[in-house]
Tab-separated table of C-alpha atoms in Angstrom:
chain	number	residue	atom	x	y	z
A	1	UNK	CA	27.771	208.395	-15.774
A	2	UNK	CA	31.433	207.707	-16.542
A	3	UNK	CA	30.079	206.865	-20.729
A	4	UNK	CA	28.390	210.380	-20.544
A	5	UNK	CA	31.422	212.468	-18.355
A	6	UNK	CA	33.901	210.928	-20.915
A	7	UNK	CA	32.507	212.003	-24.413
A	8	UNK	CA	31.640	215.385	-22.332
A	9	UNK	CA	35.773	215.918	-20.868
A	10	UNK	CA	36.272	214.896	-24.910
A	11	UNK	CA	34.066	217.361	-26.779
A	12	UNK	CA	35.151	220.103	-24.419
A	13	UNK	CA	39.016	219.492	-25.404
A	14	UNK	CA	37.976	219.149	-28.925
A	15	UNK	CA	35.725	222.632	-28.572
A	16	UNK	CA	38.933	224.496	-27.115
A	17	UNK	CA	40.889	223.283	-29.782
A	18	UNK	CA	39.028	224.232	-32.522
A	19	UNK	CA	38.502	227.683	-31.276
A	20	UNK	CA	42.412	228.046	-30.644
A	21	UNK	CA	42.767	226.961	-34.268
A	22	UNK	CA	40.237	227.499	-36.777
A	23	UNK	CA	39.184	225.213	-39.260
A	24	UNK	CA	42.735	223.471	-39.342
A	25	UNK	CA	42.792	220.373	-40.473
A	26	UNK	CA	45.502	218.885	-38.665
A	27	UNK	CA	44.064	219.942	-35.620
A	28	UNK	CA	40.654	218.152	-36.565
A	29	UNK	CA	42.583	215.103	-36.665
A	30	UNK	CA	44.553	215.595	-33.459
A	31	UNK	CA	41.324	215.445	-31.910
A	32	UNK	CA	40.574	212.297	-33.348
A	33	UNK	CA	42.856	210.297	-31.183
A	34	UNK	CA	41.554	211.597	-28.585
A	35	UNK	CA	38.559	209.547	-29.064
A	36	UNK	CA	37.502	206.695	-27.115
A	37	UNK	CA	37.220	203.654	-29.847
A	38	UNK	CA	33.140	203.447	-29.703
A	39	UNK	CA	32.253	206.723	-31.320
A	40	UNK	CA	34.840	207.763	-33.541
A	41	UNK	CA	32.434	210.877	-35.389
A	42	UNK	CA	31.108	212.127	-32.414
A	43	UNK	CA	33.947	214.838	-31.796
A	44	UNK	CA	34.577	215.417	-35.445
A	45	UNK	CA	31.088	215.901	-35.563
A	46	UNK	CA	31.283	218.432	-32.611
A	47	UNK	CA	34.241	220.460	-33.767
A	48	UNK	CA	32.034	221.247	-36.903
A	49	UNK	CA	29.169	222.036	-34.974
A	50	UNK	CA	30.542	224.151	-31.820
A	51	UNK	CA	28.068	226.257	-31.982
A	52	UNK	CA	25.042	224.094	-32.270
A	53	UNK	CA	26.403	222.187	-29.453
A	54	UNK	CA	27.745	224.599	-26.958
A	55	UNK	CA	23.649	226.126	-27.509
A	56	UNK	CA	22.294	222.706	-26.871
A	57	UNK	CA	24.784	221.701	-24.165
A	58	UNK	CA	22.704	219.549	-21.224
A	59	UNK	CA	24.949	219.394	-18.047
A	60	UNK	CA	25.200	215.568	-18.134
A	61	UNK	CA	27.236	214.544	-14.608
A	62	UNK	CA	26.125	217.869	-13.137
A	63	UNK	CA	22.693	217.693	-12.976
A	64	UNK	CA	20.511	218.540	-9.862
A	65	UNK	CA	18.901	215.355	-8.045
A	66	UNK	CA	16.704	215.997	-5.563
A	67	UNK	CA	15.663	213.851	-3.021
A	68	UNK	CA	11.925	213.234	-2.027
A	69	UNK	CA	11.331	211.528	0.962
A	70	UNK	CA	7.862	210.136	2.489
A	71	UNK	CA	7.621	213.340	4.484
A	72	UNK	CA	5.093	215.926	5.166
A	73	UNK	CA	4.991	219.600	3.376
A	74	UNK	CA	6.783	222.042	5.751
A	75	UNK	CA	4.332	223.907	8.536
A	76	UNK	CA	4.165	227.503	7.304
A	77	UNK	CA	1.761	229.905	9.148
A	78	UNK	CA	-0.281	229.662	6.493
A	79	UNK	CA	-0.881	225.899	6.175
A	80	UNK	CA	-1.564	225.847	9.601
A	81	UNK	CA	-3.942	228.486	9.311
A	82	UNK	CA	-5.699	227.277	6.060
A	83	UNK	CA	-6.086	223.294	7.886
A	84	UNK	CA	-7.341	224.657	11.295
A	85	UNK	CA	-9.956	227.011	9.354
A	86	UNK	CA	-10.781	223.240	7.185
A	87	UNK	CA	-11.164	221.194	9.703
A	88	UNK	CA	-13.765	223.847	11.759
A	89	UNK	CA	-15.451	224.386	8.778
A	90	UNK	CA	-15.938	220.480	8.035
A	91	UNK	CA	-17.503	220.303	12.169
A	92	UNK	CA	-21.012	220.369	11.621
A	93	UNK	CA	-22.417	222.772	14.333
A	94	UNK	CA	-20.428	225.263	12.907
A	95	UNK	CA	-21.766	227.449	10.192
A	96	UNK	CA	-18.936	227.696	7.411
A	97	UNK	CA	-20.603	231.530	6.567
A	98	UNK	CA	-19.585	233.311	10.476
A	99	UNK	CA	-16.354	231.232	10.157
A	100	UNK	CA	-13.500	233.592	11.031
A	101	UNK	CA	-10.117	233.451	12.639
A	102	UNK	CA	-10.933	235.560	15.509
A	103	UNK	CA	-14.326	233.980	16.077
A	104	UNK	CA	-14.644	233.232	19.549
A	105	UNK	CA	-16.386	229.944	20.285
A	106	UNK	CA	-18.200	229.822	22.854
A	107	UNK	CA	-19.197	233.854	22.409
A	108	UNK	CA	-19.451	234.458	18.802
A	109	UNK	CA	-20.415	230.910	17.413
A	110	UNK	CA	-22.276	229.646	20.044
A	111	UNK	CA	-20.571	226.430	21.050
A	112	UNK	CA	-20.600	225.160	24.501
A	113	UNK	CA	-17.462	223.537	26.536
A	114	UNK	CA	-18.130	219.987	25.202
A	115	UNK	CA	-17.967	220.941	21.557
A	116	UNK	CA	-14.727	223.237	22.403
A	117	UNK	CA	-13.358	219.807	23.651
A	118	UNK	CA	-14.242	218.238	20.158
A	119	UNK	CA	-12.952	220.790	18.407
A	120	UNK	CA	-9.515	220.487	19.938
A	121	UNK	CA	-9.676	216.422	19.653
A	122	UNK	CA	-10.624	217.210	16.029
A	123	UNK	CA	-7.105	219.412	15.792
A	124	UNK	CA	-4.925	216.596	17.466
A	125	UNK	CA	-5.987	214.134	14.902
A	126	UNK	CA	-5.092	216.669	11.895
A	127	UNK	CA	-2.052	217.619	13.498
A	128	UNK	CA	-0.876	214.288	15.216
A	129	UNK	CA	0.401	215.435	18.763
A	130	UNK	CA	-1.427	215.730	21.829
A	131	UNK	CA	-2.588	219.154	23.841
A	132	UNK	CA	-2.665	218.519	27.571
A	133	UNK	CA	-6.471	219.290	29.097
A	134	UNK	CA	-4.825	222.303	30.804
A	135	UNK	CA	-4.061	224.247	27.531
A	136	UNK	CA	-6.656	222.674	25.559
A	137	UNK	CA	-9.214	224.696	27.555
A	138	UNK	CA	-7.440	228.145	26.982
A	139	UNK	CA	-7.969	228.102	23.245
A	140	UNK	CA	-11.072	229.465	22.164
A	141	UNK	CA	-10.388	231.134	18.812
A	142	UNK	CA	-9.143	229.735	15.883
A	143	UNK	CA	-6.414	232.440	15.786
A	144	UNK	CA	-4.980	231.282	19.110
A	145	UNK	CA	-4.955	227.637	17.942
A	146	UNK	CA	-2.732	228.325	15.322
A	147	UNK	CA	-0.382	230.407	17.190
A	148	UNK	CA	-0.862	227.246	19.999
A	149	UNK	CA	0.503	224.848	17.172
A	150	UNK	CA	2.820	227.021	15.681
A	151	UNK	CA	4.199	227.431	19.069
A	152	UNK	CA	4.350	223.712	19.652
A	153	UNK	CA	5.751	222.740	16.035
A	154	UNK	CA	8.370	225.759	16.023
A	155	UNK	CA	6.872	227.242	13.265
A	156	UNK	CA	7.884	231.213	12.904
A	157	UNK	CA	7.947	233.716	10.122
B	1	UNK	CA	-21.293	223.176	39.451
B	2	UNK	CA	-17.597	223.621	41.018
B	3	UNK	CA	-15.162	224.536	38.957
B	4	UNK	CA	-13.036	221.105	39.905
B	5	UNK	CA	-15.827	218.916	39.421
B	6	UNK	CA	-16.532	220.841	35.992
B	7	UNK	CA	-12.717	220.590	34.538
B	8	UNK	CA	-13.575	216.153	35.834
B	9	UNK	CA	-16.457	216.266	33.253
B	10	UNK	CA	-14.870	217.647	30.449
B	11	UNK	CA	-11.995	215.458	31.360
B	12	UNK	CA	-13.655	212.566	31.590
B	13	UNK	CA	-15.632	213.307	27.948
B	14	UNK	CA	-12.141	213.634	26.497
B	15	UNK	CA	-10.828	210.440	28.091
B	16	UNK	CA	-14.020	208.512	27.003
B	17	UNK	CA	-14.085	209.789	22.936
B	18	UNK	CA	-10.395	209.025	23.131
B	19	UNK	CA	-11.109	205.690	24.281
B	20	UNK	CA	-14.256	204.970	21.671
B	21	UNK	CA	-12.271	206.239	18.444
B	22	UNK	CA	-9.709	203.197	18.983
B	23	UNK	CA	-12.694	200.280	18.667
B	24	UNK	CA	-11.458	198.297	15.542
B	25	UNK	CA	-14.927	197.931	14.385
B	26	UNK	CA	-17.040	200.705	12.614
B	27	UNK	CA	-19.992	199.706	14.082
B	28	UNK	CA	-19.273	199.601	18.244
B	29	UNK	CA	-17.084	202.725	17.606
B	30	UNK	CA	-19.931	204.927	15.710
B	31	UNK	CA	-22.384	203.936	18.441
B	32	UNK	CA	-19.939	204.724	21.191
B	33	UNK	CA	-19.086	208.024	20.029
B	34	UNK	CA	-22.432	208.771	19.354
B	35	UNK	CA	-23.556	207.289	22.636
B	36	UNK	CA	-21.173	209.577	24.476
B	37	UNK	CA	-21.837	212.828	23.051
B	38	UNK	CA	-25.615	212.268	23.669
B	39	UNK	CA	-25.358	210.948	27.214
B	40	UNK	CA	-22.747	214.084	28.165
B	41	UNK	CA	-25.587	216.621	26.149
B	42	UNK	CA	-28.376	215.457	27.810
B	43	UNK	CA	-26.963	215.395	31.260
B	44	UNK	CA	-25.687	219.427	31.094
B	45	UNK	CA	-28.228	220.846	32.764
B	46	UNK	CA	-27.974	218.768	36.014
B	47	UNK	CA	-27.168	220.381	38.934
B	48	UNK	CA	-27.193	218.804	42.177
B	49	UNK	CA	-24.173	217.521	43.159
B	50	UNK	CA	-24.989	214.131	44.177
B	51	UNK	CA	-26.766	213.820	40.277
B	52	UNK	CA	-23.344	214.916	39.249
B	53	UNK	CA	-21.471	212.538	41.301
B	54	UNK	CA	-23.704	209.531	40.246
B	55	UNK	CA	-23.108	210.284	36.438
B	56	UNK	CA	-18.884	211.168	36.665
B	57	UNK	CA	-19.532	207.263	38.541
B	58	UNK	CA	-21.260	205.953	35.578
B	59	UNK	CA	-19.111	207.501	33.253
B	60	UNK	CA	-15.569	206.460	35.024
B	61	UNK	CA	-17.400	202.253	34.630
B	62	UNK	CA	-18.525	203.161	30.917
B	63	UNK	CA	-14.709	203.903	30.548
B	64	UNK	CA	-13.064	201.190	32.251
B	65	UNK	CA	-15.985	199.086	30.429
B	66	UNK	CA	-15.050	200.126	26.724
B	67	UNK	CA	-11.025	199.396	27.972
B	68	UNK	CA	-12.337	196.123	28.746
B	69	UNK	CA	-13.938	195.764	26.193
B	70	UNK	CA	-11.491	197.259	23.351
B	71	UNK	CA	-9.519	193.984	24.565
B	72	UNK	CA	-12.189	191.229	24.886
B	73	UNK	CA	-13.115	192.357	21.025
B	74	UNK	CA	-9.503	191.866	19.735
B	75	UNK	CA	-9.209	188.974	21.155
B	76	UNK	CA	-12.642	187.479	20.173
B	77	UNK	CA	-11.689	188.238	16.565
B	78	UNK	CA	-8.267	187.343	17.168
B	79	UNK	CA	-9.671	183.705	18.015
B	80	UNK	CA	-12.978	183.190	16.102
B	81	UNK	CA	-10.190	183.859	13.189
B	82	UNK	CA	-7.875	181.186	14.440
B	83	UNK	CA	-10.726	178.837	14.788
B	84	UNK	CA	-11.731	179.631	10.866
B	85	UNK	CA	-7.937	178.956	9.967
B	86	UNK	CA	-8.546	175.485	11.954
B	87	UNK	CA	-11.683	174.383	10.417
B	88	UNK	CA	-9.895	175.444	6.861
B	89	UNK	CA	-7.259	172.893	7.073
């Protein structure tokens, strides 16, 4: 990092003088000494080509690292919506076809209380946290399971 | 069937596939899931009480018997491995 911010603090001095004084020569070699010993042409090299350079010019110390860390993608509404709406449609006594969000269960698809309870076991184990018994019985539509998790993740738009 | 006695069963279903997904081996865990959700089907039509009471019975042993049994199998592999690591030496 220091190699590249050096040459970088160097061409920069060498740019400004060249534009303050234009094609001197004696200014060409006051850059010179400037130079760290390694690469004497680079800044005579760059004073000639300002232009080139200034166009091409690749923040070296300055560029933008992110991090990536063994997380999860952010809960959006959507997400939630588009995994619930996955998982029914992977249960097999559902018919993917008269999937909708505000299918009821029990009335529109036909499920009984017993495949309501798999359902919601099926949503803990996509979602990793548990739904007491008392709430799990209380969600009957896909559209209030999301709203359920969003609630429970803090997910809001 | 009573409304208490109805939240027990669904309960008690919940408890028991909870209990049958965390068998380490495929096998005992496919047939007690599969067990489960059979037994619970067929039985949803009963309703006299005392047929109710008998099966919540059965189903509270089947529970404490896959607890037990979650145990006994980690430990039987636990030692028929530490008997193979014997006879290898």
């Amino acid at each position: 990092m220091a190699s590249r911010a050096l040459p970088y603090c160097v061409r920069s001095v060498a740019r400004a003088a060249a534009r303050l004084n234009h094609g001197s020569l004696l200014t060409r070699s006051a850059c010179a000494p400037l130079v760290p010993k390694q690469r004497p042409l680079s800044v005579l090299s760059c004073s000639q080509r300002t232009r080139w350079t200034q166009l091409v010019r690749i923040s070296g110390p300055s560029v933008d690292q992110c991090r990536h860390y063994g997380d999860l993608p952010p809960l959006t509404l959507q997400n939630i919506e588009e995994r619930v709406m996955y998982v029914l449609k992977l249960y097999d006594k559902i018919s993917p076809e008269k999937l909708q969000t505000s299918s009821h269960f029990m009335k529109d698809l036909g499920l009984d209380s017993l495949d309501q309870v798999e359902i919601i076991m099926a949503m803990e184990d996509e979602f990793g946290f548990e739904i007491p018994d008392a709430e799990a019985e209380k969600l009957m539509t896909p559209a209030e399971i999301v709203q359920f998790i969003a609630d429970k993740k803090d997910v809001y738009e | 069937m009573a409304a208490s006695s109805r939240e027990h069963v669904l309960s008690l279903y919940r408890l028991l596939l909870k209990e049958s997904k965390k068998f380490p081996s495929y096998n005992y865990r496919t047939y007690a899931l599969r067990r489960v959700r059979d037994a619970f089907r067929e039985n949803r039509t009963v309703e006299d009480p005392k047929d109710v009471e008998e099966l919540l019975r059965r189903a509270r042993d089947s529970l404490a018997l896959i607890q037990r049994q979650k145990v006994m199998e980690k430990h039987d592999t636990q030692f028929t491995s530490a008997i193979l690591l014997q006879r290898c030496r």
